mmCIF file of C-alpha atoms and ligand atoms in Angstrom:
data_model
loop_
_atom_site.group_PDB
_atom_site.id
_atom_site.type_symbol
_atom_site.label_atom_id
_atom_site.label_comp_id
_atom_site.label_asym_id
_atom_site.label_seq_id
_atom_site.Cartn_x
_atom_site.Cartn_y
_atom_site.Cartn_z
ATOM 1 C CA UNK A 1 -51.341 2.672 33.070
ATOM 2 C CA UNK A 2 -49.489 1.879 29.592
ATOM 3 C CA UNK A 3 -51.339 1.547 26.462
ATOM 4 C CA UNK A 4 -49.769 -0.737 24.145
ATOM 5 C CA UNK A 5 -50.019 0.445 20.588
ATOM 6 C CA UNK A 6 -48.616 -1.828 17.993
ATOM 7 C CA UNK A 7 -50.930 -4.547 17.593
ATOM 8 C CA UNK A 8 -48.789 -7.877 18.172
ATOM 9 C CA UNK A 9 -49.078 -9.360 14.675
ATOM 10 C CA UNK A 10 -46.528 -6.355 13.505
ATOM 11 C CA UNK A 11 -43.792 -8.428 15.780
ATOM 12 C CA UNK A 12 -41.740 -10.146 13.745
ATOM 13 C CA UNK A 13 -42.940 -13.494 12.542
ATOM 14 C CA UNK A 14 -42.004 -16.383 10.676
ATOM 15 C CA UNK A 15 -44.296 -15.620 8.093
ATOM 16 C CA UNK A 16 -43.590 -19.304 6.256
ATOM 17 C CA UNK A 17 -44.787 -21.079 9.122
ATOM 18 C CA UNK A 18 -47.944 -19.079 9.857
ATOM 19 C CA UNK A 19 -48.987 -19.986 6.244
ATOM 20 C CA UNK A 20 -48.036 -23.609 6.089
ATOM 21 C CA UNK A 21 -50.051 -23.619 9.538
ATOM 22 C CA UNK A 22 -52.790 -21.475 8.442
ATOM 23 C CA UNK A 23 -52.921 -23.877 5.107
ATOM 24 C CA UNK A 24 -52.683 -26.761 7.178
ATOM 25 C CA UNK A 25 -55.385 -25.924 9.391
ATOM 26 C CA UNK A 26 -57.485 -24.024 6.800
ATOM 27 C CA UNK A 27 -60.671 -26.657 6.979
ATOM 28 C CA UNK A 28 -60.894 -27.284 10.378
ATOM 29 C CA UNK A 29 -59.844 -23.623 12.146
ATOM 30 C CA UNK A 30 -62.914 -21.386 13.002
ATOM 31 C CA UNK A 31 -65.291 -21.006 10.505
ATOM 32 C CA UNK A 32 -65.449 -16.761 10.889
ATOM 33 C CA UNK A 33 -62.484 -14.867 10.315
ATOM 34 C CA UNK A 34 -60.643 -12.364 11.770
ATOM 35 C CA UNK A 35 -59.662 -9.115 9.863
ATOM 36 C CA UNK A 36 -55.872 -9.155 11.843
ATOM 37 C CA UNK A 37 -56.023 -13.047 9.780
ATOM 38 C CA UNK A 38 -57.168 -12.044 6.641
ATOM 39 C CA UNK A 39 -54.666 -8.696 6.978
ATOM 40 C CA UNK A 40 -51.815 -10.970 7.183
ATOM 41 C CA UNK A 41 -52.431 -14.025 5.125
ATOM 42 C CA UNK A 42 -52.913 -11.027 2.138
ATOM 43 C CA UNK A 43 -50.292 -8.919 3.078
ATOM 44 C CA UNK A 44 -47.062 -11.421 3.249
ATOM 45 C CA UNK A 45 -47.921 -13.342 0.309
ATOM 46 C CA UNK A 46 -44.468 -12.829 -1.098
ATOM 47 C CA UNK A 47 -42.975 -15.015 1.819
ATOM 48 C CA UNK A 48 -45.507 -17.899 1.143
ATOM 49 C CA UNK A 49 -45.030 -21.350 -0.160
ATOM 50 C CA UNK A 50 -47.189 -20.168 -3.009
ATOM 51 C CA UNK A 51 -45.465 -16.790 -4.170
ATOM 52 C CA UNK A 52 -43.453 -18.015 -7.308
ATOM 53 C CA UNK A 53 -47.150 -19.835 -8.426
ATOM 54 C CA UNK A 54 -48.864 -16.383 -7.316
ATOM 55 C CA UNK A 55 -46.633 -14.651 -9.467
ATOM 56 C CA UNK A 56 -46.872 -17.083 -12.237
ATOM 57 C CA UNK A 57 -50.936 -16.361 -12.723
ATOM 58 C CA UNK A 58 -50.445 -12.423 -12.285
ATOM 59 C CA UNK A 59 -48.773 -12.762 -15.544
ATOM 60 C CA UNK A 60 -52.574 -13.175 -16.842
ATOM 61 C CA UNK A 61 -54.745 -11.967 -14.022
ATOM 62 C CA UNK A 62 -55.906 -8.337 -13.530
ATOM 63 C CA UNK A 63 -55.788 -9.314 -9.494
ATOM 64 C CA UNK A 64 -52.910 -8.527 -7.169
ATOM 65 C CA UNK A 65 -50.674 -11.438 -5.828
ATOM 66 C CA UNK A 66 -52.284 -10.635 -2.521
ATOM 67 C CA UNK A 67 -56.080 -11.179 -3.703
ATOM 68 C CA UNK A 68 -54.907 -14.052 -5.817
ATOM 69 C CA UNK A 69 -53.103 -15.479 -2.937
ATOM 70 C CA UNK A 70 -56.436 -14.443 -0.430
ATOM 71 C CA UNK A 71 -58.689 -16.698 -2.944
ATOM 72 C CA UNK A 72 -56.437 -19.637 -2.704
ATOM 73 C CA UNK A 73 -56.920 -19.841 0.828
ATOM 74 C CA UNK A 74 -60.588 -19.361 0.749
ATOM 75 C CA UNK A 75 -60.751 -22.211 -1.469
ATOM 76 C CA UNK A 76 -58.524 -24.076 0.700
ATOM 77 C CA UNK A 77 -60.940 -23.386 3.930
ATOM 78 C CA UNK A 78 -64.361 -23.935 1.760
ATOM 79 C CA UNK A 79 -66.330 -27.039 3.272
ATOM 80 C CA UNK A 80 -69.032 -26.178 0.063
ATOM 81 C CA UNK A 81 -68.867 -24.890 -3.699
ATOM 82 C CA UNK A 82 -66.725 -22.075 -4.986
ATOM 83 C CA UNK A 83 -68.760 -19.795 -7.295
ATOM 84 C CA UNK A 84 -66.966 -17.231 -9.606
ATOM 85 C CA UNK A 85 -68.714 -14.702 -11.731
ATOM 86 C CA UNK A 86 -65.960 -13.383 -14.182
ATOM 87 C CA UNK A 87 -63.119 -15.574 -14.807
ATOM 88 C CA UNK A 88 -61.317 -13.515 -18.043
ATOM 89 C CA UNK A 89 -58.078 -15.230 -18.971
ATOM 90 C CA UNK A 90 -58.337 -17.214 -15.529
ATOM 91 C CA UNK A 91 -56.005 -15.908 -12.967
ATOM 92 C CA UNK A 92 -58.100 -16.327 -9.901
ATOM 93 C CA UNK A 93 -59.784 -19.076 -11.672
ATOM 94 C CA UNK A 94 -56.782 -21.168 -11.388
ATOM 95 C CA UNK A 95 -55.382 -20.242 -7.503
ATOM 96 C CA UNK A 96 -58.756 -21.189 -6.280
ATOM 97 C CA UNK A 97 -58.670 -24.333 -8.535
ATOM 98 C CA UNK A 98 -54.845 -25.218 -7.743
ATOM 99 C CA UNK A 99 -56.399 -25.032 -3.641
ATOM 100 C CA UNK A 100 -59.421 -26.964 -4.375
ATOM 101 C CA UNK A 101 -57.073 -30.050 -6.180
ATOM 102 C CA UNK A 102 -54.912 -29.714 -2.639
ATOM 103 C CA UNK A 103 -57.459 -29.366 -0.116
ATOM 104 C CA UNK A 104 -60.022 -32.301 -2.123
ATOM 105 C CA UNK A 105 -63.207 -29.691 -1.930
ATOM 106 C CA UNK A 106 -65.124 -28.148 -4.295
ATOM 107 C CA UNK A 107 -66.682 -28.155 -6.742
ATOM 108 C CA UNK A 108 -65.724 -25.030 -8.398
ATOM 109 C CA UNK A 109 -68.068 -23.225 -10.666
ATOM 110 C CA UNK A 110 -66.896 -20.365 -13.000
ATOM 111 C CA UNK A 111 -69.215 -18.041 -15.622
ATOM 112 C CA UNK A 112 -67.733 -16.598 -18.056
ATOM 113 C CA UNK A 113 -69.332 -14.814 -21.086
ATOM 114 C CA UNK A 114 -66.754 -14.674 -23.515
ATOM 115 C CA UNK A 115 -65.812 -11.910 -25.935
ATOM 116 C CA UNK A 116 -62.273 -10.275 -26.951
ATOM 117 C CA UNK A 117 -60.576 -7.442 -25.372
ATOM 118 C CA UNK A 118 -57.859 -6.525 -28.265
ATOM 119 C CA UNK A 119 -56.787 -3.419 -26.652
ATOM 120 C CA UNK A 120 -55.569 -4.334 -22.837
ATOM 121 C CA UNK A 121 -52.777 -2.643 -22.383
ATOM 122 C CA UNK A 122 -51.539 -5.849 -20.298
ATOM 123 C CA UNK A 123 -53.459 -8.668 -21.223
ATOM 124 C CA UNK A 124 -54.823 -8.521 -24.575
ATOM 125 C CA UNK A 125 -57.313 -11.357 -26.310
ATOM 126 C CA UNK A 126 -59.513 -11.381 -28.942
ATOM 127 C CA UNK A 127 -60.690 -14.721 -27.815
ATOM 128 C CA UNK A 128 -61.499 -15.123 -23.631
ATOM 129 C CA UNK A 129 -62.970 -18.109 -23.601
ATOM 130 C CA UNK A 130 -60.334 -19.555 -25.739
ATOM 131 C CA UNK A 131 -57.772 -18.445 -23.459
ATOM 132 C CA UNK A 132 -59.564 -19.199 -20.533
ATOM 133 C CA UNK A 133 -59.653 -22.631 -20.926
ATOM 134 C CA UNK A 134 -55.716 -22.926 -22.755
ATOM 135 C CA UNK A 135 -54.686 -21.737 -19.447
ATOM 136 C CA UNK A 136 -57.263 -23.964 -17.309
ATOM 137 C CA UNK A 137 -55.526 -26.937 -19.654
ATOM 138 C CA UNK A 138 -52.035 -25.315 -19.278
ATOM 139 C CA UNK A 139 -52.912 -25.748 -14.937
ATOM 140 C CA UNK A 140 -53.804 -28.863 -15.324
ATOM 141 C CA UNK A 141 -56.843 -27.933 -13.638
ATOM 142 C CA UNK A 142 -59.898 -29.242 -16.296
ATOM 143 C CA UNK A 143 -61.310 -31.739 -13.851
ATOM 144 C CA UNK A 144 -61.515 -29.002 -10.728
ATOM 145 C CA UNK A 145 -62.954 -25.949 -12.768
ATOM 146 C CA UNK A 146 -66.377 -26.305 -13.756
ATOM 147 C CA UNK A 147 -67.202 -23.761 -16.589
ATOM 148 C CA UNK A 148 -70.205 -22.176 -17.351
ATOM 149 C CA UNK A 149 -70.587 -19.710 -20.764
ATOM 150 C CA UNK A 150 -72.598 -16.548 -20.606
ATOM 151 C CA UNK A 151 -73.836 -13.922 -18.832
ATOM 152 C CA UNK A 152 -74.054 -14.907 -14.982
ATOM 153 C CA UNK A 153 -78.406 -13.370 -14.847
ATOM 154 C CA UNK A 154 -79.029 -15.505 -17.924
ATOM 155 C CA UNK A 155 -81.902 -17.890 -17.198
ATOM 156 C CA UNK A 156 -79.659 -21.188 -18.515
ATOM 157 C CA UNK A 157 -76.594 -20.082 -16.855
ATOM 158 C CA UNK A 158 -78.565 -19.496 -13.065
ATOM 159 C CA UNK A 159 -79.828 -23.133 -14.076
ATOM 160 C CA UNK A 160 -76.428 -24.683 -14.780
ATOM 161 C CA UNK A 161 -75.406 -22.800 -11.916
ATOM 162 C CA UNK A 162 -77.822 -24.781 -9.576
ATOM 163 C CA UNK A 163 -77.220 -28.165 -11.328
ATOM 164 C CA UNK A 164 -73.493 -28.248 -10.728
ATOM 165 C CA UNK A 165 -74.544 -27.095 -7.235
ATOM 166 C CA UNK A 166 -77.069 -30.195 -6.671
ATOM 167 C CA UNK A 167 -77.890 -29.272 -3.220
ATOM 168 C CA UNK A 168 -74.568 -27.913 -2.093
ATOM 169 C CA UNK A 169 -73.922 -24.388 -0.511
ATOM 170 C CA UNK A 170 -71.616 -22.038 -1.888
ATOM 171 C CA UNK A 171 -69.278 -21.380 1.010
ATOM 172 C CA UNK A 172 -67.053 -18.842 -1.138
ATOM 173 C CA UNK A 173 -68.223 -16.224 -4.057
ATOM 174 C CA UNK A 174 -65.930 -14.476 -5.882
ATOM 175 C CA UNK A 175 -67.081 -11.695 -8.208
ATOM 176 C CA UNK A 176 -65.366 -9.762 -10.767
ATOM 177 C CA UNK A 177 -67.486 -9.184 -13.640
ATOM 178 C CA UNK A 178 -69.660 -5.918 -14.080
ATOM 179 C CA UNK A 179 -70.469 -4.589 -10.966
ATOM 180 C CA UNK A 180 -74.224 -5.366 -10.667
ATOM 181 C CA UNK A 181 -73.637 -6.994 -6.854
ATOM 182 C CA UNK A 182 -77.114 -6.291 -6.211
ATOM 183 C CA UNK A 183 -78.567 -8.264 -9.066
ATOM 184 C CA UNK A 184 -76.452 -11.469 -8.523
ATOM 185 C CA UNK A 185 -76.532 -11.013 -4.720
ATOM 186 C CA UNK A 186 -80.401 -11.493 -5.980
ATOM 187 C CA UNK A 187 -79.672 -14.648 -7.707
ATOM 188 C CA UNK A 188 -77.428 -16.565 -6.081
ATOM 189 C CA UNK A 189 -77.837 -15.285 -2.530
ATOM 190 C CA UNK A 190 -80.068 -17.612 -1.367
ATOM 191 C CA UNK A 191 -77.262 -20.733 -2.371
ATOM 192 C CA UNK A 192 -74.536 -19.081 0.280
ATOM 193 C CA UNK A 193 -73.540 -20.921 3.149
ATOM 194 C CA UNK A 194 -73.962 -19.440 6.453
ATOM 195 C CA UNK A 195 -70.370 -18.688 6.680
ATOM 196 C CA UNK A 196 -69.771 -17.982 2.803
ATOM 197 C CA UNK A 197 -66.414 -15.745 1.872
ATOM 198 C CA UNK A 198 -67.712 -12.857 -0.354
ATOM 199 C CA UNK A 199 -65.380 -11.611 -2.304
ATOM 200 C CA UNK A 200 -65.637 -8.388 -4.644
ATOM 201 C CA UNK A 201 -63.567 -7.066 -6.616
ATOM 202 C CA UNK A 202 -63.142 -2.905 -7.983
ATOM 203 C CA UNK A 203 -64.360 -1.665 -5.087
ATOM 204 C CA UNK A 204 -62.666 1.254 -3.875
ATOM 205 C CA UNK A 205 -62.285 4.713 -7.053
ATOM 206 C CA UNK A 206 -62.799 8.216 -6.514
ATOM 207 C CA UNK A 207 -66.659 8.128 -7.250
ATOM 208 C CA UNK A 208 -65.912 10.957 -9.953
ATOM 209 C CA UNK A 209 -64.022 8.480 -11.800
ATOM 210 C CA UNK A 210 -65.981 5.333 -11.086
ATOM 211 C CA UNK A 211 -67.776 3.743 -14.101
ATOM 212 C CA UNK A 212 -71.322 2.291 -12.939
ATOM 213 C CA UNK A 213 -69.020 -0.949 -12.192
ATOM 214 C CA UNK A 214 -67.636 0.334 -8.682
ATOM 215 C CA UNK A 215 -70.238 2.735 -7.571
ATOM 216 C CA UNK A 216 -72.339 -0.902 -7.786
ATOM 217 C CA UNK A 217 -69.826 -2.995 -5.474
ATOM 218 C CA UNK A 218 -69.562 -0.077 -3.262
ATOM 219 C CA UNK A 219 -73.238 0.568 -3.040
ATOM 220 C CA UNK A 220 -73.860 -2.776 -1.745
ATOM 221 C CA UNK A 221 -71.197 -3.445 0.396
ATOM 222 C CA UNK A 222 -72.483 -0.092 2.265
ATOM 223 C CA UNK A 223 -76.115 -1.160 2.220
ATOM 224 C CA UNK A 224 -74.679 -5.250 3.196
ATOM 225 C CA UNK A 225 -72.249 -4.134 6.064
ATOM 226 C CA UNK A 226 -74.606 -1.528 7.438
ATOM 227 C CA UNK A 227 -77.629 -3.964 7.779
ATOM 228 C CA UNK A 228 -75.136 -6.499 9.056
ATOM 229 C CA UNK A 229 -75.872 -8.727 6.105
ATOM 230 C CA UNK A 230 -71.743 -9.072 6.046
ATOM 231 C CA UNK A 231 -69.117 -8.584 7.952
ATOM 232 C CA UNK A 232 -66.033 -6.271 6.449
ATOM 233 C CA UNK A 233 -63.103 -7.991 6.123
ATOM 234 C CA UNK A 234 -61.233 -5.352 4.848
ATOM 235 C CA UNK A 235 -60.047 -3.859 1.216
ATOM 236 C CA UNK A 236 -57.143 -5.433 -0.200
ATOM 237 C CA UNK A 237 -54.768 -4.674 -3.172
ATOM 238 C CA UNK A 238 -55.851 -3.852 -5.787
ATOM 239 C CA UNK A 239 -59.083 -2.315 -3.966
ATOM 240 C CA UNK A 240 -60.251 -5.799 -3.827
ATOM 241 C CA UNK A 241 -63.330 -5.941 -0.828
ATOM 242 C CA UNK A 242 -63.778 -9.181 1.322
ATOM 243 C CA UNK A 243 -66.338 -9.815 3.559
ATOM 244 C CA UNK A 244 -67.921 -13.034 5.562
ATOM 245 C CA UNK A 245 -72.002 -13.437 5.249
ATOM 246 C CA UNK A 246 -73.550 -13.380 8.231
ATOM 247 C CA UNK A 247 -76.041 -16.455 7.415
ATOM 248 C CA UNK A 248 -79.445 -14.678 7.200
ATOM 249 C CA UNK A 249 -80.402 -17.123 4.570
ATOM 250 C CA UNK A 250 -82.444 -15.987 0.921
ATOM 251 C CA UNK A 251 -80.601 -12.191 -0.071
HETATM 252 C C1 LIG B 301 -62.151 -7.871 -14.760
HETATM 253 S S1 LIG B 301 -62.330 -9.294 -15.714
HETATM 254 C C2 LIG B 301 -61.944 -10.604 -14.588
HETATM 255 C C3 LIG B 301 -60.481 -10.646 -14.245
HETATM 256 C C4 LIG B 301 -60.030 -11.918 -13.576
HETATM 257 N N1 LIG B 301 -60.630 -12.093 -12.280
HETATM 258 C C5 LIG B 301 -58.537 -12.002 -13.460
HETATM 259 O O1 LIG B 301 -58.048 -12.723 -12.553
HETATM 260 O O2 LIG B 301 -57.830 -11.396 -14.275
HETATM 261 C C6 LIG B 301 -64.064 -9.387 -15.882
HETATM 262 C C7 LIG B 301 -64.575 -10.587 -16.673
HETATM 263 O O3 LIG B 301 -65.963 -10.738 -16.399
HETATM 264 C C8 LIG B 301 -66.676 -11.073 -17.576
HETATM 265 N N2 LIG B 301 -68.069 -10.626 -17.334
HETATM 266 C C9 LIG B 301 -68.500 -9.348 -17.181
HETATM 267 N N3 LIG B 301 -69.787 -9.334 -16.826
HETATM 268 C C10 LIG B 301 -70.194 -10.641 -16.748
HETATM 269 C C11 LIG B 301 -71.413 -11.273 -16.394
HETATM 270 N N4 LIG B 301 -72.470 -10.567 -16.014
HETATM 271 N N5 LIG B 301 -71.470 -12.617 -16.447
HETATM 272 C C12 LIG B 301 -70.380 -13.346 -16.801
HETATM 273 N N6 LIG B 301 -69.184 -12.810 -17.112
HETATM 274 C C13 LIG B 301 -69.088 -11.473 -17.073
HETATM 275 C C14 LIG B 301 -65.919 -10.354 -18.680
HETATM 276 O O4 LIG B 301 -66.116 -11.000 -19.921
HETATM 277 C C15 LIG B 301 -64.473 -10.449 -18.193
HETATM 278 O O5 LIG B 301 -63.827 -11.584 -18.701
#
């Protein structure tokens, strides 16, 4: 009996095509997704039709090309809102924004609480919000990104939150703010569509060097994966987590 061992999506490909198809087909294609999809849509980014934009927004973005390029086609599948908790300068803010202007959904929501970080060794500010929305501007992307200031538990922001929703599921969360995925899992679990992307960022460190921020996303995507809350999508670069709810409505 012969075993075959490579899996057949390390054959070579024409790794344009399967992304103008997979773009092309993004809304209507099955709603769950496979790992082996996810796998390659991240890992080939570089031969996309989107790589020189991809590389344009890492020039502000803390994400890899291949999470930046992940969230674009999220966006580009959504059939609901696109919540993101934690936009800084507005990398990923823009690549899901840029895919919501093609694809016609949305609406995107993004909360942001401000502040200055003077000292990043790559991408300094002393102004976020400031820069945030220069680069939104820069995009062209005002009308697609709705933005919400302040801390994403505040009781106003939850209530903006659920205003710009108006009745609409979120059928993709990104977060990348401070690593309490339990508390806004809390919040704003009971908006997610059935099918929802999640998508968390700093999730994989040495747990002797994680800060409370990645023991928190880890935590929960143990407890969430293990109950079968989610299903693991896999980690992508840089330690980036996505996963796919598995609709059981309020957590
Ligand atoms: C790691 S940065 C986001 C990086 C961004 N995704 C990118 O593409 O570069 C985290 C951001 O989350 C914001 N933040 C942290 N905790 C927050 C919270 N609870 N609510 C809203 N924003 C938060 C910080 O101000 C910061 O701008």
């Amino acid at each position: 009996m012969s075993e075959r061992i490579l899996p057949p999506n390390q054959e070579p490909r024409d790794w344009r095509a399967f992304y103008e198809a997979s773009d092309r087909s993004a809304k209507t294609a099955d709603r769950r997704l496979s790992r082996v999809f996810v796998n390659d849509y991240a890992m080939h980014w570089s031969d996309s039709p989107h790589a020189t934009e991809m590389g344009e927004l890492k020039s502000f973005s803390m994400l890899h090309q291949e999470t930046l390029s992940l969230l674009g086609y999220f966006a580009r599948r959504s059939q609901g809102a696109v919540l993101e908790l934690g936009a800084y300068l507005g990398g990923a803010t823009i690549s899901i924004a840029k895919a919501l202007q093609q694809s016609g959904g949305g609406p995107q929501i993004t909360v942001e609480v401000g502040g200055a970080h003077p000292t990043h060794p790559d991408y300094p500010t002393d102004d976020i919000l400031r820069d945030l929305k220069r680069n939104i501007k820069k995009f062209n992307v005002e009308p697609i990104v709705n933005l919400v200031e302040g801390w994403s538990d505040a009781p106003e922001v939850v209530a903006q939150v659920e205003r710009l929703l108006n009745g609409r599921k979120i059928d993709l969360l990104f977060i990348d703010s401070d690593g309490r995925t339990r508390r806004d899992m809390d919040i704003y679990g009971k908006f997610l569509s059935q099918d929802c992307i999640i998508v968390l960022d700093d999730f994989l460190v040495a747990v002797a060097d994680a800060a409370d921020k990645e023991v928190g996303v880890r935590n929960w995507v143990a407890w969430a994966t293990e109950t079968g809350l989610v299903t693991d999508l896999g980690v992508h670069q840089w330690a980036t987590w996505v996963g796919q709810y598995n609709g059981r409505g309020d957590r």
